[in-house]
Coordinates of C-alpha atoms in Angstrom, one line a residue:
X216 CA 57.4 114.5 161.1
X217 CA 53.7 113.6 161.1
X218 CA 50.9 115.9 160.0
X219 CA 47.2 115.3 159.4
X220 CA 46.4 117.4 156.3
X221 CA 43.8 115.7 154.2
X222 CA 44.4 118.4 151.5
X223 CA 47.6 116.6 150.6
X224 CA 45.5 113.8 149.1
X225 CA 43.3 116.0 147.0
X226 CA 45.8 116.2 144.2
X227 CA 46.5 112.5 144.5
X228 CA 43.1 111.2 143.8
X229 CA 44.3 109.9 140.4
X230 CA 46.6 107.4 142.1
X231 CA 45.5 103.7 141.5
X232 CA 44.6 103.2 145.2
X233 CA 42.0 106.0 145.1
X234 CA 40.4 105.3 141.7
X235 CA 36.7 105.9 141.8
X236 CA 36.8 107.3 145.3
X237 CA 34.9 110.6 145.5
X238 CA 36.3 113.7 147.3
X239 CA 33.7 113.3 150.1
X240 CA 34.5 109.6 150.5
X241 CA 38.2 110.3 150.5
X242 CA 37.9 112.4 153.7
X243 CA 35.9 109.7 155.4
X244 CA 38.3 107.0 154.1
X245 CA 41.4 108.6 155.6
X246 CA 39.8 108.7 159.0
X247 CA 38.4 105.2 158.7
X248 CA 41.8 103.7 157.7
X249 CA 43.6 105.7 160.5
X250 CA 45.8 107.3 157.9
X251 CA 48.9 109.1 159.0
X252 CA 51.0 111.3 156.7
X253 CA 54.8 111.7 157.4
X254 CA 57.4 113.8 155.7
X255 CA 61.0 112.6 155.4
X256 CA 64.1 114.6 154.5
X257 CA 66.6 113.2 152.0
X258 CA 68.6 110.4 153.7
X259 CA 66.0 109.8 156.5
X260 CA 64.8 106.3 157.1
X261 CA 61.1 105.5 156.6
X262 CA 61.5 101.9 157.8
X263 CA 64.5 100.0 159.2
X264 CA 65.5 96.4 158.6
X265 CA 64.0 94.5 161.5
X266 CA 60.9 96.7 161.9
X267 CA 57.6 94.9 162.3
X268 CA 55.0 96.5 160.1
X269 CA 51.3 96.8 160.7
X270 CA 50.8 99.5 158.0
X271 CA 50.7 99.7 154.2
X272 CA 52.7 102.7 152.9
X273 CA 52.0 104.9 149.9
X274 CA 54.5 107.3 148.5
X275 CA 52.6 110.6 148.0
X276 CA 55.6 112.6 146.8
X277 CA 59.3 112.0 146.4
X278 CA 61.5 109.0 145.8
X279 CA 62.6 106.2 148.2
X280 CA 65.1 103.4 147.9
X281 CA 64.7 99.9 149.4
X282 CA 68.3 99.0 150.4
X283 CA 70.4 96.6 152.4
X284 CA 73.8 97.2 154.0
X285 CA 76.4 94.6 154.2
X286 CA 79.0 94.0 157.0
X287 CA 81.3 96.7 155.5
X288 CA 78.6 99.3 155.2
X289 CA 78.1 99.0 151.5
X290 CA 74.6 99.8 150.3
X291 CA 72.8 97.6 147.8
X292 CA 69.7 99.2 146.3
X293 CA 67.1 96.5 145.7
X294 CA 64.2 98.7 144.7
X295 CA 63.1 102.3 143.8
X296 CA 59.8 103.8 144.9
X297 CA 58.2 106.9 143.5
X298 CA 54.9 108.8 143.8
X299 CA 52.0 106.4 143.7
X300 CA 54.0 103.3 144.8
X301 CA 52.8 101.1 147.6
X302 CA 55.2 99.3 149.9
X303 CA 55.4 97.3 153.0
X304 CA 52.4 95.1 152.1
X305 CA 54.6 92.0 152.0
X306 CA 55.3 92.4 155.7
X307 CA 51.8 92.8 157.1
X308 CA 50.9 89.1 157.3
X309 CA 51.4 87.6 160.8
X310 CA 53.9 85.1 159.5
X311 CA 55.9 87.4 157.2
X312 CA 58.4 88.4 159.8
X313 CA 60.2 91.8 160.1
X314 CA 61.4 94.0 157.3
X315 CA 64.4 92.6 155.5
X316 CA 65.7 95.9 154.2
X317 CA 65.8 99.6 155.0
X318 CA 63.5 102.1 153.2
X319 CA 65.3 105.5 152.8
X320 CA 64.2 108.8 151.3
X321 CA 66.4 109.7 148.3
X322 CA 64.6 113.1 148.0
X323 CA 62.5 115.0 150.5
X324 CA 59.4 112.7 150.5
X325 CA 55.8 112.4 151.8
X326 CA 54.5 109.0 152.7
X327 CA 51.0 108.0 153.9
X328 CA 50.6 105.0 156.2
X329 CA 47.3 103.1 156.3
X330 CA 46.5 100.7 159.1
X331 CA 46.5 97.4 157.3
X332 CA 44.0 95.8 159.6
X333 CA 41.6 98.6 158.9
X334 CA 42.2 98.5 155.2
X335 CA 41.7 94.7 154.9
X336 CA 38.6 94.3 157.1
X337 CA 35.2 95.8 156.5
X338 CA 34.3 98.2 159.3
X339 CA 31.1 98.3 161.2
X340 CA 30.0 101.4 159.3
X341 CA 30.0 99.4 156.0
X342 CA 31.6 102.4 154.3
X343 CA 30.8 102.5 150.6
X344 CA 34.3 103.3 149.6
X345 CA 35.8 100.5 151.6
X346 CA 35.1 97.7 149.1
X347 CA 36.4 99.9 146.3
X348 CA 39.7 100.6 148.1
X349 CA 40.2 96.9 148.8
X350 CA 39.5 96.2 145.2
X351 CA 42.0 98.9 144.1
X352 CA 44.6 97.5 146.5
X353 CA 44.1 94.0 145.0
X354 CA 44.6 95.4 141.5
X355 CA 47.8 97.3 142.5
X356 CA 49.3 94.3 144.2
X357 CA 48.4 92.0 141.2
X358 CA 50.1 94.5 138.9
X359 CA 53.2 94.5 141.0
X360 CA 53.3 90.7 140.9
X361 CA 52.9 90.4 137.2
X362 CA 55.6 93.0 136.3

């Protein structure tokens, strides 16, 4: 289910991706990045193995598993995602190929999807928050790589 409630972000401004972004800029940023917010019920798939991604996802609330299924239907959990975690970024490069696992809601969850092309390129409006969000994204990804 998709909804466009910017209010859902107001309590999330402390997340690493939004560090230093003012409330006014947050509203503009969500539109500029073509942000969509989806809710998922427990057990519902956010992404499926084989999906081609063009968006970076952020868990706003809830918990997700990154998992694979074998031939016999056994699940192998290869990652946990919780509030504030980014995912999908490894699959947005043109040569990265499709998703290699499923992403499934473990609890009722809310996920924001940001259009990667919009996030990674400076728009014609030269939005003041844009460079800050790109910098924050870089820091989040660097931290994921180190740990």
